CSV table of C-alpha atoms in Angstrom, one decimal:
chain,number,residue,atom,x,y,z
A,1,UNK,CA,187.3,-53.7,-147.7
A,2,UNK,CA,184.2,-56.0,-148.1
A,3,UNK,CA,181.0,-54.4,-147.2
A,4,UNK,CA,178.4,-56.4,-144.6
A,5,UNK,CA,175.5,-57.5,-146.1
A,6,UNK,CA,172.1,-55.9,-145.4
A,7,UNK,CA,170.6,-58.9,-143.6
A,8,UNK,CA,173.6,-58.8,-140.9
A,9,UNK,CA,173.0,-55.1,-140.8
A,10,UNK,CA,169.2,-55.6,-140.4
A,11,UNK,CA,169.9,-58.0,-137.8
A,12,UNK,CA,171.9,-55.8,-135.1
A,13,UNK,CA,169.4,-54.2,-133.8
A,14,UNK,CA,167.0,-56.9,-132.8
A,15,UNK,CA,170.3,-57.9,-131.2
A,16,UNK,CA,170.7,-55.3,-129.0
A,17,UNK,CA,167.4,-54.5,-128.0
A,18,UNK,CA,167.3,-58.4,-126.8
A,19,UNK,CA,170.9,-58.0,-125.1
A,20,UNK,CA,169.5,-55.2,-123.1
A,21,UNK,CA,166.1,-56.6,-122.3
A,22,UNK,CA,167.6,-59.6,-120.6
A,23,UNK,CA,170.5,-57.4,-119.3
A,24,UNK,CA,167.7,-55.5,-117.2
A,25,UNK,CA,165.2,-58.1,-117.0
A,26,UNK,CA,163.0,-56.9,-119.0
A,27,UNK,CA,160.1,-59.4,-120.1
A,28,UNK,CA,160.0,-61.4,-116.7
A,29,UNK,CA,157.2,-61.9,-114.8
A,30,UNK,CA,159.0,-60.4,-111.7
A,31,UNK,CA,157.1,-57.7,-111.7
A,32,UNK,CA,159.7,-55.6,-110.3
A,33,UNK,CA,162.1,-54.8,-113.1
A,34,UNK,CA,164.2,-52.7,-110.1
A,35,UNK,CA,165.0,-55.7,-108.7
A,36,UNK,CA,167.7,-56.5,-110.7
A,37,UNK,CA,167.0,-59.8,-111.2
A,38,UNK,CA,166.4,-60.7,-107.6
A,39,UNK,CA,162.9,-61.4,-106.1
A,40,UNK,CA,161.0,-58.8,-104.8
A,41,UNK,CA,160.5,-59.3,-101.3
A,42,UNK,CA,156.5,-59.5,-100.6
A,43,UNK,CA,154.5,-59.3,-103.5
A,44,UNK,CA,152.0,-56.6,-104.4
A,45,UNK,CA,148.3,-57.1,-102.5
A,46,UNK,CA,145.1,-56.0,-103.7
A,47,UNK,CA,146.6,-53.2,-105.8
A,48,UNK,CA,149.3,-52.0,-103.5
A,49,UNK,CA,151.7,-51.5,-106.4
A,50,UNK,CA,148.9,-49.6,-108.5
A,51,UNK,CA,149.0,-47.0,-106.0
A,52,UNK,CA,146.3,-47.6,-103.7
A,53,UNK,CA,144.9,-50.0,-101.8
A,54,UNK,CA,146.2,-52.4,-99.2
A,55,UNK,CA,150.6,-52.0,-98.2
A,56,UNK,CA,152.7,-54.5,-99.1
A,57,UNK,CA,153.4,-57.1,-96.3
A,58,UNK,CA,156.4,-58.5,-95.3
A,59,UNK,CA,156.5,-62.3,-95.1
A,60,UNK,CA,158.2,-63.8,-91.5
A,61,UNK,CA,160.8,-66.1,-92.5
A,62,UNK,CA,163.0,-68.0,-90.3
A,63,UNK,CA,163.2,-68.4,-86.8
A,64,UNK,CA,160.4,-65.7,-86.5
A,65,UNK,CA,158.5,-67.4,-88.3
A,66,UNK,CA,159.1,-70.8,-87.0
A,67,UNK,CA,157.8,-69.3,-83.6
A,68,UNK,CA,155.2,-66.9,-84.6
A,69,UNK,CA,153.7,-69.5,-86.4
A,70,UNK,CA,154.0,-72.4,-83.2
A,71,UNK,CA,152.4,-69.6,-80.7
A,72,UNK,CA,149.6,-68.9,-83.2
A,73,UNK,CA,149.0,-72.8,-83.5
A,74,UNK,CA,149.1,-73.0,-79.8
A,75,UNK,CA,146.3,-70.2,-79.2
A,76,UNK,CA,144.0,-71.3,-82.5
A,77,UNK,CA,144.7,-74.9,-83.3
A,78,UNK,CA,144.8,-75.4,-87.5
A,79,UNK,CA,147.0,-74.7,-90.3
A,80,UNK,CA,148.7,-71.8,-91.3
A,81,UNK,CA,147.8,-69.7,-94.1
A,82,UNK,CA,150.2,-67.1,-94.1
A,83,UNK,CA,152.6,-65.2,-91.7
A,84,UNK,CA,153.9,-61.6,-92.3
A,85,UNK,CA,154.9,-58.3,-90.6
A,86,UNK,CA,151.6,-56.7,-90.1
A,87,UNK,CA,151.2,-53.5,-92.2
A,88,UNK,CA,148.0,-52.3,-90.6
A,89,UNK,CA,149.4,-53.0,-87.1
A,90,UNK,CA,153.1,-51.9,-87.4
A,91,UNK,CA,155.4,-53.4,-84.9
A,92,UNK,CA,153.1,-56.6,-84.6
A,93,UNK,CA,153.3,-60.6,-86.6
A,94,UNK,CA,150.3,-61.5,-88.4
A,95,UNK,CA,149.7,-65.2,-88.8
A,96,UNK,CA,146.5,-66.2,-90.3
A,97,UNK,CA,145.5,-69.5,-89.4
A,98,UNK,CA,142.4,-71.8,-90.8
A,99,UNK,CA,140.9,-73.7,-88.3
A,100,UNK,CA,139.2,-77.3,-88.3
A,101,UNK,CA,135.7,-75.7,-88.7
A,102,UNK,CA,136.6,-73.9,-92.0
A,103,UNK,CA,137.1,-70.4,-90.4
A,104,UNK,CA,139.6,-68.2,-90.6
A,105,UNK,CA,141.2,-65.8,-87.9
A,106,UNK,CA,144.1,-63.6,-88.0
A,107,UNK,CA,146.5,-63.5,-84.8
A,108,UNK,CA,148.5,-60.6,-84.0
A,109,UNK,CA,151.8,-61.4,-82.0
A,110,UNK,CA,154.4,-59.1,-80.3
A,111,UNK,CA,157.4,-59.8,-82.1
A,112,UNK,CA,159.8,-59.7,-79.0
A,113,UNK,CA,157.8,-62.1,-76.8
A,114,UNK,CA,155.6,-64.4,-79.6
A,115,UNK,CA,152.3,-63.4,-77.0
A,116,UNK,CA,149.2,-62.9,-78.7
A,117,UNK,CA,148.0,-59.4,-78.6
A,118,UNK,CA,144.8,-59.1,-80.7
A,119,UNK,CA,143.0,-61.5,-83.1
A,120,UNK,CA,140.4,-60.4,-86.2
A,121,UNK,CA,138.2,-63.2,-87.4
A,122,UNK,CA,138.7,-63.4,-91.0
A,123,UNK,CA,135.1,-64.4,-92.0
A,124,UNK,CA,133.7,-60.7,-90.5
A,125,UNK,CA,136.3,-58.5,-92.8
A,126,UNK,CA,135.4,-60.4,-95.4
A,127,UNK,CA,131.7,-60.0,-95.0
A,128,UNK,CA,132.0,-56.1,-94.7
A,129,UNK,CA,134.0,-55.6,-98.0
């Protein structure tokens, strides 16, 4: 029986530690190696996943989207920024919508009937961080 030379000895395990890094996903930029290989569903904000700092919001996608977005255009004509399940408001939509002017304001919908509830204008939180 012919033995295996060193090289193709040496060689194994570089082989299976890069098996098992793509098997689990190791060396993405996912971010989320428990994914499995699937996207995360919101990103980390403002060091959310470090521990602290501001929850993780859920995008709105779809239909509630399509219409939280429309009745947050229809209250605060502009263009949307973002739109996302509210963290600090559980149970409310939060689209953020830029304005002509430049400004920013956040409008907080109730997610069964798309009515505005509350709004923040963006440019005051950001002025008292």
């Amino acid at each position: 029986m012919r033995a295996m030379p060193r090289r193709a000895l040496a060689a194994v395990p570089s082989a299976v530690l890069m098996f098992a890094l793509v098997a689990c996903g190791g060396g993405s930029d996912s971010g989320d190696s428990a994914a499995s290989g699937t996207q995360a569903a919101a990103p980390a904000q403002d060091g959310a996943a470090a521990g602290g700092g501001d929850p993780v919001e859920t995008p709105l996608t779809g239909e509630a989207k399509e219409k939280a977005e429309a009745a947050a255009l229809a209250a605060y004509p502009g263009t949307v920024v973002k739109s996302e399940e509210d963290a600090e408001n559980p149970g409310l939509y939060a689209v953020e919508v830029k304005k002509a002017d430049g400004s920013e304001v956040e409008v907080y919908l109730d997610p069964k009937t798309y009515k505005v509830v509350k709004t923040k204008d963006e440019a005051a939180d950001d002025d008292g961080s």
